[in-house]
Amino acid sequence: MDRHMQLENSGVQMLAYAKEQHERQLLSEFSLFLHKYMQSKTYILDEHLLDAYQNILEALKQWARIVIIEEGQIPQDAVWNQVRSINTGVYKLYEELTTSKETLKQRIQLVLLACEFSVMSKMASCCKPLIDVLGSRSEPWSIEELMERCEIQGLGINLSQLLHKLVKKTLVKEVAVPADDECSELLMRYTLHP
């Protein structure tokens, strides 16, 4: 018997904690994905094909980890075996990137294009902890204030890169705020897009 509802309350708290950890893990993985994806785009523009290939391969692995986490599983060391049964599309992109007869540049461009359309559509759900913090007050947040929040602390995310991409996708609004009364300097702050 659970007369004081202690067991039921404990179960509810555990589920809330598990959901929060799940969301934090997605944010962390998405940040890693975004970093590698952006690096690959930079390298391919500069014709550094091997560096672009290495970074897009790592971005694709992060994408696979995101898919696995979204499925409610924990990513294993053998990510490609695990993702093969969960999302054949991501696995086929991995095969295409690593074994196709196309030129290296064409293979990289194919995966970059797939990343742009597929993973970027998951940005809002993957960045939920950050978006929730941004929406928790009416005044805009500085990067320093965001980094101090427990929802974001310790994740090792590239916050400025994430915010830049969220602004570009119009999920977040960038606001210039005067640093002092004389308006001699402006600081960039972030809030949810209305």
XYZ file of N, CA and C in Angstrom:
582
model
N 0.839 -1.181 0.000
C 0.000 0.000 0.000
C 0.884 1.244 0.000
N 0.399 2.239 -0.669
C 1.121 3.510 -0.787
C 0.204 4.625 -0.305
N -0.055 4.611 1.010
C -1.042 5.533 1.591
C -0.686 7.000 1.378
N 0.576 7.317 1.419
C 0.999 8.716 1.300
C 1.478 9.065 -0.110
N 1.241 8.159 -1.060
C 1.567 8.367 -2.469
C 3.063 8.598 -2.703
N 3.910 8.079 -1.810
C 5.354 8.286 -1.948
C 5.912 7.549 -3.160
N 5.489 6.305 -3.365
C 5.999 5.546 -4.510
C 5.550 6.161 -5.830
N 4.288 6.532 -5.889
C 3.786 7.143 -7.116
C 4.508 8.459 -7.404
N 4.703 9.281 -6.385
C 5.410 10.548 -6.562
C 6.858 10.322 -6.985
N 7.506 9.311 -6.417
C 8.886 8.977 -6.809
C 8.944 8.575 -8.269
N 7.970 7.786 -8.707
C 7.921 7.360 -10.105
C 7.755 8.532 -11.055
N 6.892 9.470 -10.690
C 6.674 10.661 -11.516
C 7.959 11.489 -11.590
N 8.653 11.638 -10.464
C 9.908 12.401 -10.435
C 10.975 11.721 -11.290
N 11.045 10.387 -11.217
C 12.037 9.656 -12.022
C 11.762 9.822 -13.512
N 10.493 9.767 -13.907
C 10.156 9.945 -15.318
C 10.495 11.349 -15.794
N 10.224 12.354 -14.966
C 10.555 13.739 -15.328
C 12.060 13.905 -15.467
N 12.832 13.297 -14.557
C 14.287 13.376 -14.625
C 14.802 12.678 -15.890
N 14.248 11.522 -16.192
C 14.677 10.780 -17.387
C 14.386 11.589 -18.649
N 13.227 12.249 -18.695
C 12.884 13.072 -19.860
C 13.845 14.251 -19.984
N 14.161 14.873 -18.852
C 15.098 16.000 -18.852
C 16.483 15.555 -19.328
N 16.944 14.411 -18.862
C 18.246 13.884 -19.287
C 18.238 13.554 -20.778
N 17.136 13.000 -21.251
C 16.967 12.675 -22.672
C 17.094 13.948 -23.511
N 16.412 15.011 -23.090
C 16.449 16.286 -23.821
C 17.836 16.912 -23.785
N 18.510 16.833 -22.635
C 19.869 17.374 -22.515
C 20.829 16.608 -23.433
N 20.662 15.295 -23.495
C 21.525 14.483 -24.352
C 21.299 14.831 -25.825
N 20.047 15.032 -26.202
C 19.757 15.434 -27.586
C 20.400 16.775 -27.914
N 20.328 17.725 -26.990
C 20.940 19.036 -27.199
C 22.449 18.905 -27.373
N 23.071 18.107 -26.545
C 24.514 17.896 -26.627
C 24.903 17.259 -27.960
N 24.192 16.218 -28.348
C 24.485 15.528 -29.616
C 24.238 16.449 -30.803
N 23.166 17.244 -30.743
C 22.869 18.149 -31.849
C 23.950 19.207 -31.983
N 24.450 19.702 -30.857
C 25.521 20.695 -30.893
C 26.774 20.112 -31.547
N 27.117 18.875 -31.192
C 28.273 18.207 -31.811
C 28.033 18.007 -33.311
N 26.811 17.575 -33.653
C 26.465 17.404 -35.065
C 26.648 18.719 -35.825
N 26.058 19.792 -35.276
C 26.101 21.089 -35.953
C 27.534 21.559 -36.161
N 28.374 21.369 -35.154
C 29.772 21.790 -35.264
C 30.476 21.051 -36.400
N 30.326 19.742 -36.455
C 30.989 18.949 -37.505
C 30.408 19.250 -38.886
N 29.107 19.429 -38.948
C 28.434 19.766 -40.201
C 28.957 21.106 -40.738
N 29.025 22.118 -39.866
C 29.507 23.434 -40.288
C 30.980 23.381 -40.699
N 31.787 22.618 -39.987
C 33.200 22.449 -40.353
C 33.312 21.839 -41.746
N 32.507 20.818 -41.998
C 32.561 20.164 -43.303
C 32.177 21.139 -44.417
N 31.147 21.947 -44.182
C 30.744 22.945 -45.187
C 31.881 23.923 -45.468
N 32.564 24.347 -44.426
C 33.690 25.277 -44.595
C 34.815 24.618 -45.390
N 35.157 23.397 -45.011
C 36.257 22.698 -45.690
C 35.950 22.425 -47.158
N 34.721 22.065 -47.466
C 34.411 21.760 -48.865
C 34.466 23.025 -49.713
N 34.058 24.158 -49.148
C 34.153 25.424 -49.881
C 35.602 25.792 -50.173
N 36.492 25.421 -49.258
C 37.921 25.694 -49.432
C 38.640 24.572 -50.186
N 37.874 23.601 -50.672
C 38.407 22.455 -51.417
C 39.346 21.570 -50.576
N 39.170 21.550 -49.281
C 39.904 20.627 -48.400
C 39.034 19.381 -48.232
N 39.046 18.537 -49.258
C 38.083 17.447 -49.344
C 38.262 16.388 -48.259
N 39.477 16.041 -47.915
C 39.666 15.017 -46.878
C 39.189 15.506 -45.511
N 39.443 16.770 -45.219
C 38.953 17.334 -43.961
C 37.421 17.429 -43.978
N 36.868 17.808 -45.115
C 35.407 17.868 -45.252
C 34.815 16.475 -45.076
N 35.465 15.468 -45.668
C 34.992 14.085 -45.548
C 35.018 13.624 -44.089
N 36.117 13.849 -43.405
C 36.239 13.435 -42.005
C 35.167 14.084 -41.139
N 34.926 15.365 -41.342
C 33.931 16.077 -40.531
C 32.504 15.660 -40.860
N 32.206 15.422 -42.136
C 30.835 15.010 -42.462
C 30.592 13.577 -41.997
N 31.612 12.746 -41.980
C 31.475 11.393 -41.440
C 31.156 11.455 -39.942
N 31.832 12.342 -39.223
C 31.563 12.507 -37.797
C 30.179 13.127 -37.573
N 29.776 14.065 -38.424
C 28.430 14.653 -38.317
C 27.369 13.590 -38.548
N 27.608 12.733 -39.522
C 26.670 11.650 -39.817
C 26.559 10.687 -38.635
N 27.671 10.444 -37.963
C 27.645 9.588 -36.770
C 26.831 10.253 -35.664
N 26.955 11.580 -35.505
C 26.157 12.293 -34.514
C 24.670 12.219 -34.880
N 24.373 12.311 -36.160
C 22.991 12.182 -36.632
C 22.455 10.802 -36.244
N 23.261 9.775 -36.460
C 22.850 8.421 -36.076
C 22.586 8.347 -34.574
N 23.441 8.964 -33.778
C 23.249 8.973 -32.324
C 21.945 9.702 -31.955
N 21.628 10.797 -32.639
C 20.379 11.523 -32.400
C 19.181 10.617 -32.679
N 19.226 9.910 -33.797
C 18.142 9.000 -34.173
C 17.965 7.910 -33.109
N 19.063 7.380 -32.628
C 19.018 6.323 -31.610
C 18.405 6.857 -30.315
N 18.826 8.042 -29.902
C 18.295 8.651 -28.681
C 16.800 8.946 -28.837
N 16.418 9.462 -29.994
C 14.997 9.742 -30.242
C 14.161 8.470 -30.172
N 14.772 7.358 -30.472
C 14.087 6.065 -30.417
C 13.998 5.536 -28.983
N 14.611 6.274 -28.052
C 14.558 5.875 -26.645
C 15.649 4.896 -26.244
N 16.655 4.755 -27.092
C 17.754 3.840 -26.794
C 19.016 4.635 -26.450
N 19.973 3.924 -25.886
C 21.267 4.519 -25.565
C 22.236 4.151 -26.683
N 22.900 5.140 -27.294
C 23.851 4.826 -28.371
C 24.989 3.945 -27.864
N 25.266 2.896 -28.612
C 26.353 1.979 -28.299
C 27.605 2.386 -29.071
N 28.714 1.696 -28.801
C 29.943 1.978 -29.545
C 29.776 1.662 -31.030
N 29.066 0.581 -31.328
C 28.829 0.172 -32.718
C 27.556 0.857 -33.222
N 27.638 2.157 -33.422
C 26.479 2.972 -33.787
C 25.854 2.513 -35.099
N 26.675 2.155 -36.074
C 26.127 1.842 -37.396
C 25.328 0.552 -37.381
N 25.748 -0.437 -36.624
C 24.945 -1.660 -36.486
C 23.632 -1.349 -35.792
N 23.687 -0.473 -34.794
C 22.497 -0.128 -34.031
C 21.509 0.683 -34.871
N 22.001 1.653 -35.629
C 21.106 2.526 -36.387
C 20.537 1.829 -37.618
N 21.209 0.803 -38.091
C 20.744 0.084 -39.290
C 19.304 -0.400 -39.120
N 18.958 -0.903 -37.936
C 17.607 -1.417 -37.716
C 16.610 -0.325 -37.321
N 17.102 0.846 -36.950
C 16.227 1.939 -36.498
C 15.866 2.884 -37.635
N 16.868 3.260 -38.438
C 16.654 4.226 -39.511
C 17.549 3.849 -40.690
N 16.968 3.141 -41.638
C 17.766 2.677 -42.785
C 18.258 3.831 -43.650
N 17.528 4.949 -43.653
C 17.948 6.110 -44.449
C 19.291 6.661 -44.007
N 19.478 6.795 -42.694
C 20.755 7.292 -42.173
C 21.857 6.281 -42.477
N 21.553 5.003 -42.322
C 22.552 3.979 -42.608
C 22.931 3.991 -44.091
N 21.952 4.174 -44.964
C 22.236 4.209 -46.414
C 23.113 5.416 -46.757
N 22.902 6.548 -46.087
C 23.775 7.701 -46.313
C 25.209 7.381 -45.907
N 25.363 6.661 -44.799
C 26.696 6.234 -44.350
C 27.346 5.348 -45.414
N 26.595 4.387 -45.930
C 27.123 3.515 -46.987
C 27.476 4.322 -48.231
N 26.599 5.244 -48.590
C 26.826 6.087 -49.774
C 28.106 6.909 -49.610
N 28.289 7.474 -48.428
C 29.462 8.297 -48.165
C 30.746 7.473 -48.199
N 30.694 6.276 -47.661
C 31.924 5.487 -47.509
C 32.233 4.550 -48.673
N 31.216 4.144 -49.449
C 31.489 3.118 -50.469
C 31.059 3.470 -51.885
N 30.417 4.599 -52.098
C 29.907 4.957 -53.420
C 31.043 5.154 -54.427
N 30.705 4.993 -55.692
C 31.669 5.196 -56.787
C 31.731 6.656 -57.239
N 30.866 7.511 -56.674
C 30.888 8.935 -56.996
C 32.214 9.540 -56.514
N 32.488 10.754 -56.980
C 33.703 11.422 -56.504
C 33.534 11.762 -55.021
N 34.645 11.968 -54.346
C 34.606 12.297 -52.918
C 33.783 13.561 -52.691
N 33.980 14.552 -53.526
C 33.244 15.810 -53.383
C 31.743 15.591 -53.548
N 31.330 14.788 -54.499
C 29.914 14.516 -54.719
C 29.298 13.778 -53.524
N 30.041 12.843 -52.957
C 29.532 12.101 -51.792
C 29.350 13.026 -50.593
N 30.316 13.904 -50.387
C 30.235 14.855 -49.271
C 29.048 15.787 -49.476
N 28.889 16.301 -50.690
C 27.789 17.215 -50.981
C 26.431 16.549 -50.779
N 26.330 15.280 -51.147
C 25.085 14.542 -50.956
C 24.710 14.487 -49.473
N 25.671 14.151 -48.623
C 25.389 14.046 -47.190
C 25.128 15.428 -46.590
N 25.866 16.437 -47.035
C 25.599 17.796 -46.554
C 24.163 18.217 -46.876
N 23.718 17.910 -48.072
C 22.360 18.245 -48.481
C 21.332 17.494 -47.636
N 21.573 16.225 -47.417
C 20.664 15.424 -46.588
C 20.623 15.963 -45.157
N 21.765 16.355 -44.643
C 21.824 16.924 -43.290
C 21.019 18.211 -43.221
N 21.167 19.049 -44.219
C 20.468 20.340 -44.223
C 18.959 20.149 -44.166
N 18.446 19.195 -44.904
C 17.002 19.022 -44.957
C 16.453 18.158 -43.832
N 17.164 17.126 -43.460
C 16.619 16.194 -42.478
C 16.917 16.581 -41.038
N 18.168 16.782 -40.709
C 18.529 17.021 -39.319
C 18.150 18.423 -38.893
N 18.302 19.391 -39.762
C 17.982 20.760 -39.381
C 16.497 20.917 -39.066
N 15.666 20.030 -39.617
C 14.241 20.078 -39.284
C 14.000 19.634 -37.841
N 14.981 18.982 -37.241
C 14.875 18.530 -35.857
C 15.436 19.544 -34.867
N 15.854 20.689 -35.375
C 16.533 21.658 -34.531
C 15.699 22.053 -33.313
N 14.439 22.367 -33.509
C 13.602 22.820 -32.390
C 13.472 21.736 -31.330
N 13.239 20.504 -31.725
C 13.083 19.433 -30.730
C 14.411 19.089 -30.067
N 15.499 19.135 -30.806
C 16.810 18.825 -30.225
C 17.313 19.940 -29.305
N 16.882 21.155 -29.549
C 17.333 22.302 -28.744
C 16.307 22.713 -27.694
N 15.391 21.825 -27.355
C 14.308 22.145 -26.428
C 14.791 22.719 -25.096
N 15.812 22.163 -24.423
C 16.232 22.769 -23.156
C 16.668 24.231 -23.310
N 17.365 24.532 -24.376
C 17.811 25.905 -24.629
C 16.617 26.806 -24.948
N 15.712 26.335 -25.774
C 14.525 27.109 -26.138
C 13.651 27.348 -24.908
N 13.534 26.334 -24.051
C 12.753 26.499 -22.813
C 13.352 27.578 -21.915
N 14.672 27.589 -21.797
C 15.323 28.618 -20.978
C 15.077 29.998 -21.584
N 15.235 30.119 -22.893
C 15.021 31.414 -23.560
C 13.593 31.926 -23.360
N 12.646 31.017 -23.272
C 11.253 31.403 -23.093
C 10.830 31.573 -21.641
N 11.749 31.354 -20.710
C 11.387 31.385 -19.294
C 11.305 32.791 -18.698
N 11.725 33.788 -19.461
C 11.571 35.175 -18.996
C 11.385 36.083 -20.198
N 10.878 37.266 -19.937
C 10.558 38.170 -21.046
C 11.777 38.921 -21.573
N 12.752 39.212 -20.706
C 13.915 39.956 -21.185
C 14.933 39.028 -21.847
N 15.654 39.539 -22.822
C 16.628 38.724 -23.555
C 17.783 38.246 -22.660
N 18.380 37.140 -23.046
C 19.471 36.506 -22.301
C 20.814 36.772 -22.965
N 21.849 36.952 -22.171
C 23.211 36.993 -22.711
C 23.722 35.553 -22.783
N 24.757 35.334 -23.560
C 25.354 33.996 -23.644
C 25.868 33.567 -22.273
N 26.453 34.495 -21.538
C 26.989 34.178 -20.206
C 25.883 33.724 -19.262
N 24.745 34.406 -19.300
C 23.613 34.020 -18.453
C 23.102 32.636 -18.830
N 23.037 32.361 -20.115
C 22.568 31.050 -20.574
C 23.509 29.938 -20.123
N 24.808 30.203 -20.202
C 25.795 29.181 -19.818
C 25.724 28.828 -18.333
N 25.199 29.729 -17.518
C 25.094 29.484 -16.083
C 23.869 28.655 -15.714
N 22.941 28.478 -16.645
C 21.727 27.728 -16.346
C 22.026 26.240 -16.233
N 21.447 25.601 -15.233
C 21.710 24.178 -14.987
C 21.247 23.304 -16.154
N 20.244 23.755 -16.908
C 19.751 22.982 -18.044
C 20.810 22.856 -19.142
N 21.771 23.778 -19.143
C 22.760 23.852 -20.215
C 24.168 23.550 -19.711
N 24.406 23.802 -18.438
C 25.741 23.607 -17.863
C 26.226 22.176 -18.049
N 27.508 22.060 -18.312
C 28.147 20.753 -18.377
C 27.882 19.948 -19.631
N 27.215 20.519 -20.605
C 26.918 19.776 -21.831
C 28.022 19.894 -22.873
N 28.908 20.852 -22.703
C 29.993 21.036 -23.660
C 29.499 21.475 -25.025
N 28.458 22.270 -25.043
C 27.895 22.698 -26.327
C 28.543 23.998 -26.791
N 28.518 24.209 -28.097
C 28.978 25.469 -28.672
C 27.754 26.381 -28.752
N 27.516 27.107 -27.657
C 26.295 27.883 -27.520
C 26.171 28.986 -28.568
N 27.251 29.689 -28.856
C 27.156 30.780 -29.836
C 26.809 30.242 -31.220
N 27.364 29.096 -31.588
C 27.046 28.493 -32.886
C 25.585 28.037 -32.933
N 25.121 27.427 -31.851
C 23.724 26.999 -31.779
C 22.778 28.195 -31.881
N 23.072 29.239 -31.112
C 22.215 30.426 -31.135
C 22.199 31.064 -32.526
N 23.356 31.129 -33.154
C 23.428 31.697 -34.506
C 22.520 30.921 -35.467
N 22.568 29.600 -35.383
C 21.745 28.770 -36.270
C 20.264 28.899 -35.929
N 19.943 28.982 -34.639
C 18.547 29.169 -34.219
C 18.007 30.520 -34.687
N 18.857 31.537 -34.676
C 18.472 32.858 -35.184
C 18.225 32.770 -36.688
N 19.109 32.092 -37.380
C 18.993 31.948 -38.840
C 17.711 31.211 -39.228
N 17.298 30.258 -38.397
C 16.073 29.486 -38.660
C 14.841 30.172 -38.070
N 14.993 31.384 -37.576
C 13.946 32.227 -36.972
C 13.236 31.552 -35.793
N 13.927 30.697 -35.079
C 13.390 30.129 -33.848
C 13.739 31.025 -32.662
N 14.828 31.779 -32.800
C 15.313 32.660 -31.745
C 15.563 34.026 -32.364
N 15.375 35.056 -31.560
C 15.582 36.432 -32.022
C 16.816 37.008 -31.343
N 17.674 37.644 -32.131
C 18.865 38.320 -31.617
C 18.510 39.793 -31.401
N 18.824 40.302 -30.200
C 18.460 41.663 -29.834
C 19.714 42.415 -29.408
N 19.891 43.621 -29.927
C 21.004 44.478 -29.507
C 20.538 45.317 -28.321
N 21.288 45.212 -27.222
C 20.938 45.917 -25.991
C 22.103 46.835 -25.627
N 21.826 48.112 -25.258
C 22.922 49.014 -24.867
C 23.650 48.488 -23.625
N 24.969 48.566 -23.653
C 25.778 48.098 -22.519
C 25.757 49.092 -21.368
N 25.515 50.372 -21.684
C 25.483 51.405 -20.640
C 24.458 52.471 -21.018
N 24.302 53.441 -20.166
C 23.312 54.501 -20.391
C 23.640 55.388 -21.592
N 24.903 55.450 -21.951
C 25.329 56.304 -23.060
C 25.210 55.622 -24.419
N 24.863 54.359 -24.417
C 24.706 53.573 -25.656
C 25.983 53.566 -26.499
N 27.121 53.582 -25.826
C 28.389 53.592 -26.549
C 28.745 52.197 -27.081
N 28.135 51.195 -26.509
C 28.418 49.822 -26.926
C 27.125 49.018 -26.863
N 26.952 48.124 -27.833
C 25.774 47.265 -27.854
C 26.172 45.825 -27.540
N 25.354 45.158 -26.766
C 25.562 43.748 -26.448
C 24.479 42.934 -27.140
N 24.862 41.759 -27.625
C 23.885 40.890 -28.263
C 23.249 39.997 -27.218
N 21.930 39.947 -27.247
C 21.151 39.110 -26.334
C 20.163 38.293 -27.169
N 19.596 37.265 -26.529
C 18.744 36.335 -27.268
C 17.446 36.075 -26.528
N 16.382 35.957 -27.304
C 15.061 35.652 -26.774
C 14.312 34.820 -27.812
N 13.167 34.281 -27.410
C 12.385 33.516 -28.376
C 11.787 34.445 -29.418
N 11.676 33.945 -30.616
C 11.070 34.707 -31.700
C 9.564 34.755 -31.448
N 8.952 35.945 -31.570
C 7.505 36.056 -31.296
C 6.657 35.297 -32.297
